[in-house]
Amino acid sequence: MVRGAAAPAEVRYPAPVSGLTQFCAAPGVIDLAWGHPDPELLPAGLVAEATAAALRRHGPDALGYGASAGPPPLLAWLREHLARIDARAPDAAELMITAGVSQGLVMTVTGLTRPGDAVLVPVPTYHLALCILREHPVRIVPVATDDDGPLPGAVAAAGEALVREAVRPRLLYTVPTSGNPTGITVPLARRRELVAVAGDLGTILVEDDVYRELAYDAPAPPSLWSLGAPGTVVRLGSFSKTLAPGLRLGWLTADAATVAGFVAGGLIDSGGGVAHFAAMVVAELAASGVYEANLARLRAELGARRDAIVGALRASAPELDFHEPPGGYFLWLRLPGGLDARALLPVAERHGVAFLPGDVFMAGTDLGRDRLRLCFTRYAIGDLIEAARRLGVAVREAQALRG
Amino acid sequence: MVRGAAAPAEVRYPAPVSGLTQFCAAPGVIDLAWGHPDPELLPAGLVAEATAAALRRHGPDALGYGASAGPPPLLAWLREHLARIDARAPDAAELMITAGVSQGLVMTVTGLTRPGDAVLVPVPTYHLALCILREHPVRIVPVATDDDGPLPGAVAAAGEALVREAVRPRLLYTVPTSGNPTGITVPLARRRELVAVAGDLGTILVEDDVYRELAYDAPAPPSLWSLGAPGTVVRLGSFSKTLAPGLRLGWLTADAATVAGFVAGGLIDSGGGVAHFAAMVVAELAASGVYEANLARLRAELGARRDAIVGALRASAPELDFHEPPGGYFLWLRLPGGLDARALLPVAERHGVAFLPGDVFMAGTDLGRDRLRLCFTRYAIGDLIEAARRLGVAVREAQALRG
């Protein structure tokens, strides 16, 4: 509906930055670098009601050392929910609550690797997952991708080379559904190939599935977890994109032995369930049916924003090449002939728009200089259209400067 | 006031176990093994009010990706609060929010050690901290203690032996204030010695300071952190014992460079502040003055429970030797001549009381068979007095069985 609409002369900037959240942006800049939600889409009222209801219903049980795998009511709802949104629902023993994908990733790397193990990562890979991996004593091994995701042959070749060096290709981290940064959703056939090749290598797939429910056109394909044999996939889910990131609440599915190991680990044994209060709040919210309604509203709004920025970029910045993402938060753009994203950024900022240069996603390779990531969820449609216009101007100016 | 009071014939058992929390106990057993708070002392009403207020005041800013070091209002209050309860208040750059001591410990071990480094631990040490340490590729080295805490000479000897082996004695984990399991508070002179010897070795003290505010007789001594040179101590604090463990909210003080490193790490860069929603709730609760009032009530109640169990054990189980702890959650008991805590436990359970055998705290040594830990915070005074009576009966029965 907004496709190709004219850019407004005046732009609504995000609310003044409070210092309470991570987000900040230079004055006058529409900053599409941050993979954040629009504050106006965060359901503060729903969370307030659910908290009051949870504390009324459960009192101190919402505040004690929480059940190790998470509160049973939330786990029960999640199992039903996953039956609706994925090809297989987890058994009770295959599911646990986390404090978000990032905490789940820390727990997975700590629990499943030994020093010197290798973690395979597609190029590109979510840059902050790379940061987490780099803080552990593992070797990060880049793997080539195409427009359908990680290349099974590249995974096999990298894994076999490691094995010849007596290094375990222990994990492969990937965001196969509306991926970060690419927006790509790996098709079913490629999913089956990846599960097979990882299984042959004894490599555990770590599937960051945070965008599954933000599929705007059609339901996401079956998860790698649903396709893999038990013990071959750890799938990380989250309420950060579907409710609110500040809750720091997520979940994971894996085989029963892996889940049992995490649940019995020191962190949870010592502190109880890792996000008990937030989990009790969301259990209440989910049981009331409010989760589904909120998600439907969010999906419609974010799908419209995706459409708006795609249309605006095609109209205002036709120099930029990209695939329309089927869901998620991001567009992954290729710059025209020889333009460098790092060189473009100050030009773009001068024109009032910002993005994340592609090289941060490249796992230490020297690729991605001609790539950039845009997030289309933080700003309203008018701002996105204006951002596309400014980006087009900046690209043409940078091209002219190169001569 | 309840010291020496007669044991009631009938015992109030804890509320039926909901499955929502970690706690469980065999029917009819007063289970003093768990280091948990009494559900009746968890301030559900205050948390409900504070959550409503925080969401009313800050709306989506309480639910977005939170400020990396934690919400500035909570950090500001904590700095003032620490000025009141410790010998030195942290600078702004020396303080950050954690998701509890356990998460802070994971972050500290991950961030400050390399594979093969040694972590020194007093014997005894909080057993679940040992579990966390064992999940990391470090060498755990036990250090002897006396009634004043870790022996500086033993720390120096262990550290020097490691250095001779080219192993870094990187961390020393300790709970120096109303310690777990011993209840001991390390005196000021010993604190100064520990800080000095660790400084000489280049060993960072990891000070688990979770019981500082639960000092029942006199304020706790200055923290190791307040006594150490910058860079020599990481101090872990928590709201688990002073408000509610299910919030999974804590804090740490360290030198500015260490805090900056943790704050800039992958976990927080990716997910924002690690407990943003809970932190916003507690910021509201603290600003309203309710935190202090709740803590005063808690300290009075738990101090009375400490007095009750101490008096009851002296009256009903004089065979057991222990020091009266100045604060915290625990009593650390020595069994009479040759009795083994593992052998006593089934006898005690038959009599309707349970405890944690001392050997779990001993860092892999074969010590502690004659020791046990009791927690006096989970049950009301009548139950504690009855538990002491049952324990005395069990001890005498076990002694008679040994002949």
PDB file of N, CA and C in Angstrom, chain A residues 18-22 36 39 44 48 51 55 58 60-61 63-67 72-73 102-103 115 126 128 132 135 137 241 244-246 248 265-274 276-277, chain B residues 18-22 36 39 48 51 55 58 60-61 63-67 72-73 102-103 115 126 128 132 135 137 241 244-246 248 265-274 276-277:
ATOM      1  N   SER A  18      16.602   7.860  26.088  1.00  0.00           N
ATOM      2  CA  SER A  18      16.466   7.992  27.536  1.00  0.00           C
ATOM      3  C   SER A  18      17.712   7.591  28.302  1.00  0.00           C
ATOM      4  N   GLY A  19      18.615   6.881  27.665  1.00  0.00           N
ATOM      5  CA  GLY A  19      19.730   6.295  28.402  1.00  0.00           C
ATOM      6  C   GLY A  19      19.350   4.997  29.089  1.00  0.00           C
ATOM      7  N   LEU A  20      18.060   4.670  29.075  1.00  0.00           N
ATOM      8  CA  LEU A  20      17.612   3.423  29.708  1.00  0.00           C
ATOM      9  C   LEU A  20      17.844   2.230  28.793  1.00  0.00           C
ATOM     10  N   THR A  21      17.930   2.476  27.507  1.00  0.00           N
ATOM     11  CA  THR A  21      18.125   1.377  26.561  1.00  0.00           C
ATOM     12  C   THR A  21      19.434   1.555  25.790  1.00  0.00           C
ATOM     13  N   GLN A  22      19.807   0.517  25.047  1.00  0.00           N
ATOM     14  CA  GLN A  22      21.050   0.559  24.274  1.00  0.00           C
ATOM     15  C   GLN A  22      21.002   1.580  23.149  1.00  0.00           C
ATOM     16  N   HIS A  36      16.848  -3.356  16.339  1.00  0.00           N
ATOM     17  CA  HIS A  36      15.963  -3.164  17.500  1.00  0.00           C
ATOM     18  C   HIS A  36      14.514  -3.019  17.055  1.00  0.00           C
ATOM     19  N   PRO A  39      10.010   1.155  19.751  1.00  0.00           N
ATOM     20  CA  PRO A  39       9.428   1.218  21.105  1.00  0.00           C
ATOM     21  C   PRO A  39       7.901   1.254  21.073  1.00  0.00           C
ATOM     22  N   ALA A  44       3.809  -2.593  26.577  1.00  0.00           N
ATOM     23  CA  ALA A  44       3.973  -2.281  27.998  1.00  0.00           C
ATOM     24  C   ALA A  44       2.698  -2.562  28.796  1.00  0.00           C
ATOM     25  N   ALA A  48       2.307  -5.218  31.885  1.00  0.00           N
ATOM     26  CA  ALA A  48       1.851  -4.758  33.207  1.00  0.00           C
ATOM     27  C   ALA A  48       0.691  -5.618  33.701  1.00  0.00           C
ATOM     28  N   THR A  51       1.923  -9.169  34.555  1.00  0.00           N
ATOM     29  CA  THR A  51       2.702  -9.215  35.807  1.00  0.00           C
ATOM     30  C   THR A  51       1.770  -9.190  37.003  1.00  0.00           C
ATOM     31  N   LEU A  55       1.484 -12.340  39.679  1.00  0.00           N
ATOM     32  CA  LEU A  55       1.782 -12.191  41.112  1.00  0.00           C
ATOM     33  C   LEU A  55       0.539 -12.418  41.961  1.00  0.00           C
ATOM     34  N   HIS A  58       0.137 -16.449  41.633  1.00  0.00           N
ATOM     35  CA  HIS A  58       1.195 -17.332  42.138  1.00  0.00           C
ATOM     36  C   HIS A  58       1.970 -16.756  43.315  1.00  0.00           C
ATOM     37  N   PRO A  60       4.461 -15.664  45.876  1.00  0.00           N
ATOM     38  CA  PRO A  60       5.910 -15.895  46.009  1.00  0.00           C
ATOM     39  C   PRO A  60       6.453 -16.945  45.045  1.00  0.00           C
ATOM     40  N   ASP A  61       5.598 -17.805  44.524  1.00  0.00           N
ATOM     41  CA  ASP A  61       6.111 -18.795  43.564  1.00  0.00           C
ATOM     42  C   ASP A  61       6.619 -18.139  42.280  1.00  0.00           C
ATOM     43  N   LEU A  63       8.531 -15.575  42.471  1.00  0.00           N
ATOM     44  CA  LEU A  63       9.709 -14.813  42.902  1.00  0.00           C
ATOM     45  C   LEU A  63      10.785 -15.663  43.560  1.00  0.00           C
ATOM     46  N   GLY A  64      10.516 -16.949  43.767  1.00  0.00           N
ATOM     47  CA  GLY A  64      11.512 -17.814  44.389  1.00  0.00           C
ATOM     48  C   GLY A  64      12.535 -18.311  43.370  1.00  0.00           C
ATOM     49  N   TYR A  65      13.416 -19.196  43.821  1.00  0.00           N
ATOM     50  CA  TYR A  65      14.330 -19.853  42.885  1.00  0.00           C
ATOM     51  C   TYR A  65      13.490 -20.721  41.959  1.00  0.00           C
ATOM     52  N   GLY A  66      13.470 -20.369  40.668  1.00  0.00           N
ATOM     53  CA  GLY A  66      12.510 -20.970  39.754  1.00  0.00           C
ATOM     54  C   GLY A  66      12.869 -22.386  39.340  1.00  0.00           C
ATOM     55  N   ALA A  67      11.832 -23.106  38.927  1.00  0.00           N
ATOM     56  CA  ALA A  67      12.012 -24.470  38.411  1.00  0.00           C
ATOM     57  C   ALA A  67      13.133 -24.469  37.373  1.00  0.00           C
ATOM     58  N   PRO A  72       6.607 -24.822  34.556  1.00  0.00           N
ATOM     59  CA  PRO A  72       5.818 -25.785  33.759  1.00  0.00           C
ATOM     60  C   PRO A  72       4.687 -25.160  32.937  1.00  0.00           C
ATOM     61  N   PRO A  73       3.958 -24.146  33.413  1.00  0.00           N
ATOM     62  CA  PRO A  73       2.895 -23.599  32.549  1.00  0.00           C
ATOM     63  C   PRO A  73       3.442 -22.979  31.255  1.00  0.00           C
ATOM     64  N   SER A 102      21.135 -15.076  23.308  1.00  0.00           N
ATOM     65  CA  SER A 102      22.555 -14.833  23.601  1.00  0.00           C
ATOM     66  C   SER A 102      23.002 -15.689  24.781  1.00  0.00           C
ATOM     67  N   GLN A 103      22.196 -15.724  25.844  1.00  0.00           N
ATOM     68  CA  GLN A 103      22.538 -16.568  26.999  1.00  0.00           C
ATOM     69  C   GLN A 103      22.505 -18.043  26.597  1.00  0.00           C
ATOM     70  N   PRO A 115      38.190 -26.680  24.785  1.00  0.00           N
ATOM     71  CA  PRO A 115      39.166 -25.760  24.175  1.00  0.00           C
ATOM     72  C   PRO A 115      39.800 -26.378  22.931  1.00  0.00           C
ATOM     73  N   TYR A 126      25.607 -13.461  11.888  1.00  0.00           N
ATOM     74  CA  TYR A 126      25.228 -12.442  12.885  1.00  0.00           C
ATOM     75  C   TYR A 126      26.475 -12.026  13.683  1.00  0.00           C
ATOM     76  N   LEU A 128      27.178 -10.324  16.377  1.00  0.00           N
ATOM     77  CA  LEU A 128      27.312 -10.382  17.832  1.00  0.00           C
ATOM     78  C   LEU A 128      27.354 -11.829  18.333  1.00  0.00           C
ATOM     79  N   ILE A 132      30.309 -13.385  20.770  1.00  0.00           N
ATOM     80  CA  ILE A 132      30.173 -14.373  21.850  1.00  0.00           C
ATOM     81  C   ILE A 132      31.125 -15.545  21.602  1.00  0.00           C
ATOM     82  N   GLU A 135      34.785 -15.078  22.480  1.00  0.00           N
ATOM     83  CA  GLU A 135      35.147 -15.020  23.904  1.00  0.00           C
ATOM     84  C   GLU A 135      35.371 -16.410  24.497  1.00  0.00           C
ATOM     85  N   PRO A 137      37.293 -20.365  24.092  1.00  0.00           N
ATOM     86  CA  PRO A 137      38.525 -20.906  23.505  1.00  0.00           C
ATOM     87  C   PRO A 137      38.244 -21.899  22.394  1.00  0.00           C
ATOM     88  N   LYS A 241      11.895 -10.898  19.919  1.00  0.00           N
ATOM     89  CA  LYS A 241      11.352 -10.301  18.697  1.00  0.00           C
ATOM     90  C   LYS A 241       9.830 -10.360  18.671  1.00  0.00           C
ATOM     91  N   ALA A 244       9.161  -8.655  23.723  1.00  0.00           N
ATOM     92  CA  ALA A 244       9.977  -7.538  24.192  1.00  0.00           C
ATOM     93  C   ALA A 244      11.359  -8.040  24.586  1.00  0.00           C
ATOM     94  N   PRO A 245      12.407  -7.433  24.030  1.00  0.00           N
ATOM     95  CA  PRO A 245      13.764  -7.918  24.324  1.00  0.00           C
ATOM     96  C   PRO A 245      14.195  -7.692  25.776  1.00  0.00           C
ATOM     97  N   GLY A 246      13.677  -6.654  26.414  1.00  0.00           N
ATOM     98  CA  GLY A 246      14.090  -6.366  27.790  1.00  0.00           C
ATOM     99  C   GLY A 246      13.678  -7.433  28.781  1.00  0.00           C
ATOM    100  N   ARG A 248      14.440 -10.404  28.447  1.00  0.00           N
ATOM    101  CA  ARG A 248      15.553 -11.376  28.430  1.00  0.00           C
ATOM    102  C   ARG A 248      15.021 -12.791  28.663  1.00  0.00           C
ATOM    103  N   GLY A 265      23.244 -27.971  34.997  1.00  0.00           N
ATOM    104  CA  GLY A 265      24.517 -27.252  35.082  1.00  0.00           C
ATOM    105  C   GLY A 265      24.570 -26.295  36.267  1.00  0.00           C
ATOM    106  N   GLY A 266      25.762 -25.813  36.543  1.00  0.00           N
ATOM    107  CA  GLY A 266      25.996 -24.987  37.723  1.00  0.00           C
ATOM    108  C   GLY A 266      25.182 -23.709  37.747  1.00  0.00           C
ATOM    109  N   LEU A 267      25.058 -23.038  36.614  1.00  0.00           N
ATOM    110  CA  LEU A 267      24.343 -21.761  36.577  1.00  0.00           C
ATOM    111  C   LEU A 267      22.921 -21.919  37.086  1.00  0.00           C
ATOM    112  N   ILE A 268      22.218 -22.928  36.603  1.00  0.00           N
ATOM    113  CA  ILE A 268      20.816 -23.132  36.969  1.00  0.00           C
ATOM    114  C   ILE A 268      20.702 -23.804  38.329  1.00  0.00           C
ATOM    115  N   ASP A 269      21.596 -24.734  38.630  1.00  0.00           N
ATOM    116  CA  ASP A 269      21.561 -25.372  39.947  1.00  0.00           C
ATOM    117  C   ASP A 269      21.722 -24.299  41.023  1.00  0.00           C
ATOM    118  N   SER A 270      22.578 -23.349  40.765  1.00  0.00           N
ATOM    119  CA  SER A 270      22.852 -22.298  41.745  1.00  0.00           C
ATOM    120  C   SER A 270      21.755 -21.242  41.796  1.00  0.00           C
ATOM    121  N   GLY A 271      21.275 -20.802  40.645  1.00  0.00           N
ATOM    122  CA  GLY A 271      20.361 -19.663  40.625  1.00  0.00           C
ATOM    123  C   GLY A 271      18.915 -20.010  40.310  1.00  0.00           C
ATOM    124  N   GLY A 272      18.625 -21.283  40.086  1.00  0.00           N
ATOM    125  CA  GLY A 272      17.278 -21.641  39.640  1.00  0.00           C
ATOM    126  C   GLY A 272      17.097 -21.237  38.183  1.00  0.00           C
ATOM    127  N   GLY A 273      15.877 -21.440  37.664  1.00  0.00           N
ATOM    128  CA  GLY A 273      15.565 -21.080  36.280  1.00  0.00           C
ATOM    129  C   GLY A 273      16.121 -19.700  35.954  1.00  0.00           C
ATOM    130  N   VAL A 274      16.720 -19.565  34.755  1.00  0.00           N
ATOM    131  CA  VAL A 274      17.535 -18.382  34.472  1.00  0.00           C
ATOM    132  C   VAL A 274      16.738 -17.094  34.269  1.00  0.00           C
ATOM    133  N   HIS A 276      13.250 -16.563  35.817  1.00  0.00           N
ATOM    134  CA  HIS A 276      12.009 -17.070  36.396  1.00  0.00           C
ATOM    135  C   HIS A 276      10.871 -16.041  36.403  1.00  0.00           C
ATOM    136  N   PHE A 277      11.137 -14.859  36.909  1.00  0.00           N
ATOM    137  CA  PHE A 277      10.083 -13.839  37.014  1.00  0.00           C
ATOM    138  C   PHE A 277       9.530 -13.496  35.630  1.00  0.00           C
TER     139      PHE A 277
ATOM    140  N   SER B  18       4.695 -26.404  44.373  1.00  0.00           N
ATOM    141  CA  SER B  18       3.916 -26.085  43.178  1.00  0.00           C
ATOM    142  C   SER B  18       4.523 -26.612  41.898  1.00  0.00           C
ATOM    143  N   GLY B  19       5.784 -26.976  41.934  1.00  0.00           N
ATOM    144  CA  GLY B  19       6.490 -27.280  40.692  1.00  0.00           C
ATOM    145  C   GLY B  19       6.969 -26.037  39.965  1.00  0.00           C
ATOM    146  N   LEU B  20       6.573 -24.860  40.456  1.00  0.00           N
ATOM    147  CA  LEU B  20       7.004 -23.610  39.829  1.00  0.00           C
ATOM    148  C   LEU B  20       8.408 -23.223  40.278  1.00  0.00           C
ATOM    149  N   THR B  21       8.816 -23.716  41.441  1.00  0.00           N
ATOM    150  CA  THR B  21      10.136 -23.370  41.959  1.00  0.00           C
ATOM    151  C   THR B  21      10.975 -24.631  42.125  1.00  0.00           C
ATOM    152  N   GLN B  22      12.277 -24.407  42.393  1.00  0.00           N
ATOM    153  CA  GLN B  22      13.208 -25.531  42.553  1.00  0.00           C
ATOM    154  C   GLN B  22      12.885 -26.374  43.783  1.00  0.00           C
ATOM    155  N   HIS B  36      17.337 -21.602  50.502  1.00  0.00           N
ATOM    156  CA  HIS B  36      16.260 -20.812  49.896  1.00  0.00           C
ATOM    157  C   HIS B  36      15.607 -19.913  50.920  1.00  0.00           C
ATOM    158  N   PRO B  39       9.029 -18.589  51.323  1.00  0.00           N
ATOM    159  CA  PRO B  39       8.112 -17.907  50.393  1.00  0.00           C
ATOM    160  C   PRO B  39       7.319 -16.792  51.077  1.00  0.00           C
ATOM    161  N   ALA B  48       4.753  -6.258  42.547  1.00  0.00           N
ATOM    162  CA  ALA B  48       3.620  -5.934  41.668  1.00  0.00           C
ATOM    163  C   ALA B  48       3.465  -4.415  41.537  1.00  0.00           C
ATOM    164  N   THR B  51       6.411  -2.940  39.521  1.00  0.00           N
ATOM    165  CA  THR B  51       6.317  -3.237  38.083  1.00  0.00           C
ATOM    166  C   THR B  51       5.310  -2.307  37.417  1.00  0.00           C
ATOM    167  N   LEU B  55       6.401   0.454  34.523  1.00  0.00           N
ATOM    168  CA  LEU B  55       5.838   0.435  33.167  1.00  0.00           C
ATOM    169  C   LEU B  55       5.015   1.693  32.901  1.00  0.00           C
ATOM    170  N   HIS B  58       7.965   4.453  32.512  1.00  0.00           N
ATOM    171  CA  HIS B  58       8.954   4.318  31.430  1.00  0.00           C
ATOM    172  C   HIS B  58       8.416   3.620  30.186  1.00  0.00           C
ATOM    173  N   PRO B  60       7.784   1.601  27.103  1.00  0.00           N
ATOM    174  CA  PRO B  60       8.642   0.697  26.330  1.00  0.00           C
ATOM    175  C   PRO B  60      10.107   0.743  26.726  1.00  0.00           C
ATOM    176  N   ASP B  61      10.549   1.823  27.377  1.00  0.00           N
ATOM    177  CA  ASP B  61      11.956   1.853  27.783  1.00  0.00           C
ATOM    178  C   ASP B  61      12.271   0.797  28.838  1.00  0.00           C
ATOM    179  N   LEU B  63      11.238  -2.211  28.409  1.00  0.00           N
ATOM    180  CA  LEU B  63      11.085  -3.480  27.689  1.00  0.00           C
ATOM    181  C   LEU B  63      11.997  -3.617  26.473  1.00  0.00           C
ATOM    182  N   GLY B  64      12.729  -2.556  26.136  1.00  0.00           N
ATOM    183  CA  GLY B  64      13.638  -2.629  24.988  1.00  0.00           C
ATOM    184  C   GLY B  64      14.955  -3.303  25.365  1.00  0.00           C
ATOM    185  N   TYR B  65      15.870  -3.312  24.401  1.00  0.00           N
ATOM    186  CA  TYR B  65      17.224  -3.784  24.708  1.00  0.00           C
ATOM    187  C   TYR B  65      17.840  -2.800  25.695  1.00  0.00           C
ATOM    188  N   GLY B  66      18.088  -3.275  26.917  1.00  0.00           N
ATOM    189  CA  GLY B  66      18.452  -2.373  28.001  1.00  0.00           C
ATOM    190  C   GLY B  66      19.866  -1.841  27.915  1.00  0.00           C
ATOM    191  N   ALA B  67      20.054  -0.695  28.572  1.00  0.00           N
ATOM    192  CA  ALA B  67      21.382  -0.086  28.658  1.00  0.00           C
ATOM    193  C   ALA B  67      22.397  -1.140  29.103  1.00  0.00           C
ATOM    194  N   PRO B  72      20.531   3.379  34.274  1.00  0.00           N
ATOM    195  CA  PRO B  72      21.184   4.400  35.106  1.00  0.00           C
ATOM    196  C   PRO B  72      20.494   4.680  36.445  1.00  0.00           C
ATOM    197  N   PRO B  73      19.153   4.687  36.535  1.00  0.00           N
ATOM    198  CA  PRO B  73      18.573   4.961  37.863  1.00  0.00           C
ATOM    199  C   PRO B  73      18.925   3.894  38.904  1.00  0.00           C
ATOM    200  N   SER B 102      25.381 -15.996  40.100  1.00  0.00           N
ATOM    201  CA  SER B 102      25.795 -17.150  39.292  1.00  0.00           C
ATOM    202  C   SER B 102      26.158 -16.707  37.879  1.00  0.00           C
ATOM    203  N   GLN B 103      25.329 -15.844  37.284  1.00  0.00           N
ATOM    204  CA  GLN B 103      25.656 -15.329  35.947  1.00  0.00           C
ATOM    205  C   GLN B 103      26.915 -14.474  36.012  1.00  0.00           C
ATOM    206  N   PRO B 115      42.148 -21.175  29.181  1.00  0.00           N
ATOM    207  CA  PRO B 115      42.211 -22.608  29.497  1.00  0.00           C
ATOM    208  C   PRO B 115      43.523 -22.953  30.210  1.00  0.00           C
ATOM    209  N   TYR B 126      31.254 -22.767  48.629  1.00  0.00           N
ATOM    210  CA  TYR B 126      29.884 -22.911  48.112  1.00  0.00           C
ATOM    211  C   TYR B 126      29.880 -23.928  46.971  1.00  0.00           C
ATOM    212  N   LEU B 128      27.832 -24.960  44.662  1.00  0.00           N
ATOM    213  CA  LEU B 128      27.328 -24.716  43.301  1.00  0.00           C
ATOM    214  C   LEU B 128      28.217 -23.736  42.542  1.00  0.00           C
ATOM    215  N   ILE B 132      29.857 -24.469  38.819  1.00  0.00           N
ATOM    216  CA  ILE B 132      30.074 -23.516  37.723  1.00  0.00           C
ATOM    217  C   ILE B 132      31.543 -23.542  37.286  1.00  0.00           C
ATOM    218  N   GLU B 135      32.701 -26.394  35.074  1.00  0.00           N
ATOM    219  CA  GLU B 135      32.239 -26.400  33.681  1.00  0.00           C
ATOM    220  C   GLU B 135      33.136 -25.573  32.766  1.00  0.00           C
ATOM    221  N   PRO B 137      37.245 -24.613  31.498  1.00  0.00           N
ATOM    222  CA  PRO B 137      38.523 -25.328  31.374  1.00  0.00           C
ATOM    223  C   PRO B 137      39.605 -24.724  32.265  1.00  0.00           C
ATOM    224  N   LYS B 241      18.956 -12.411  47.870  1.00  0.00           N
ATOM    225  CA  LYS B 241      18.756 -12.630  49.302  1.00  0.00           C
ATOM    226  C   LYS B 241      18.031 -11.458  49.954  1.00  0.00           C
ATOM    227  N   ALA B 244      14.298 -10.980  46.143  1.00  0.00           N
ATOM    228  CA  ALA B 244      13.664 -12.186  45.615  1.00  0.00           C
ATOM    229  C   ALA B 244      14.574 -12.821  44.568  1.00  0.00           C
ATOM    230  N   PRO B 245      14.900 -14.100  44.746  1.00  0.00           N
ATOM    231  CA  PRO B 245      15.827 -14.750  43.806  1.00  0.00           C
ATOM    232  C   PRO B 245      15.268 -14.914  42.399  1.00  0.00           C
ATOM    233  N   GLY B 246      13.940 -15.025  42.270  1.00  0.00           N
ATOM    234  CA  GLY B 246      13.354 -15.228  40.947  1.00  0.00           C
ATOM    235  C   GLY B 246      13.536 -14.043  40.021  1.00  0.00           C
ATOM    236  N   ARG B 248      16.306 -12.831  39.395  1.00  0.00           N
ATOM    237  CA  ARG B 248      17.607 -13.053  38.725  1.00  0.00           C
ATOM    238  C   ARG B 248      18.294 -11.724  38.447  1.00  0.00           C
ATOM    239  N   GLY B 265      31.174  -7.024  26.214  1.00  0.00           N
ATOM    240  CA  GLY B 265      31.252  -8.409  25.750  1.00  0.00           C
ATOM    241  C   GLY B 265      30.072  -8.799  24.877  1.00  0.00           C
ATOM    242  N   GLY B 266      30.193  -9.942  24.224  1.00  0.00           N
ATOM    243  CA  GLY B 266      29.195 -10.393  23.262  1.00  0.00           C
ATOM    244  C   GLY B 266      27.814 -10.575  23.855  1.00  0.00           C
ATOM    245  N   LEU B 267      27.721 -11.149  25.044  1.00  0.00           N
ATOM    246  CA  LEU B 267      26.415 -11.418  25.645  1.00  0.00           C
ATOM    247  C   LEU B 267      25.592 -10.137  25.762  1.00  0.00           C
ATOM    248  N   ILE B 268      26.205  -9.087  26.276  1.00  0.00           N
ATOM    249  CA  ILE B 268      25.486  -7.832  26.504  1.00  0.00           C
ATOM    250  C   ILE B 268      25.365  -7.035  25.209  1.00  0.00           C
ATOM    251  N   ASP B 269      26.394  -7.059  24.379  1.00  0.00           N
ATOM    252  CA  ASP B 269      26.297  -6.357  23.102  1.00  0.00           C
ATOM    253  C   ASP B 269      25.118  -6.922  22.296  1.00  0.00           C
ATOM    254  N   SER B 270      24.947  -8.213  22.366  1.00  0.00           N
ATOM    255  CA  SER B 270      23.885  -8.868  21.604  1.00  0.00           C
ATOM    256  C   SER B 270      22.512  -8.699  22.238  1.00  0.00           C
ATOM    257  N   GLY B 271      22.425  -8.858  23.550  1.00  0.00           N
ATOM    258  CA  GLY B 271      21.115  -8.904  24.195  1.00  0.00           C
ATOM    259  C   GLY B 271      20.755  -7.657  25.001  1.00  0.00           C
ATOM    260  N   GLY B 272      21.661  -6.698  25.062  1.00  0.00           N
ATOM    261  CA  GLY B 272      21.424  -5.567  25.955  1.00  0.00           C
ATOM    262  C   GLY B 272      21.651  -5.980  27.401  1.00  0.00           C
ATOM    263  N   GLY B 273      21.395  -5.045  28.317  1.00  0.00           N
ATOM    264  CA  GLY B 273      21.578  -5.322  29.743  1.00  0.00           C
ATOM    265  C   GLY B 273      20.959  -6.671  30.099  1.00  0.00           C
ATOM    266  N   VAL B 274      21.643  -7.456  30.923  1.00  0.00           N
ATOM    267  CA  VAL B 274      21.304  -8.875  31.084  1.00  0.00           C
ATOM    268  C   VAL B 274      20.016  -9.130  31.865  1.00  0.00           C
ATOM    269  N   HIS B 276      17.189  -6.527  32.095  1.00  0.00           N
ATOM    270  CA  HIS B 276      16.695  -5.156  31.998  1.00  0.00           C
ATOM    271  C   HIS B 276      15.345  -4.953  32.681  1.00  0.00           C
ATOM    272  N   PHE B 277      14.378  -5.782  32.375  1.00  0.00           N
ATOM    273  CA  PHE B 277      13.031  -5.602  32.936  1.00  0.00           C
ATOM    274  C   PHE B 277      13.075  -5.694  34.464  1.00  0.00           C
TER     275      PHE B 277
END
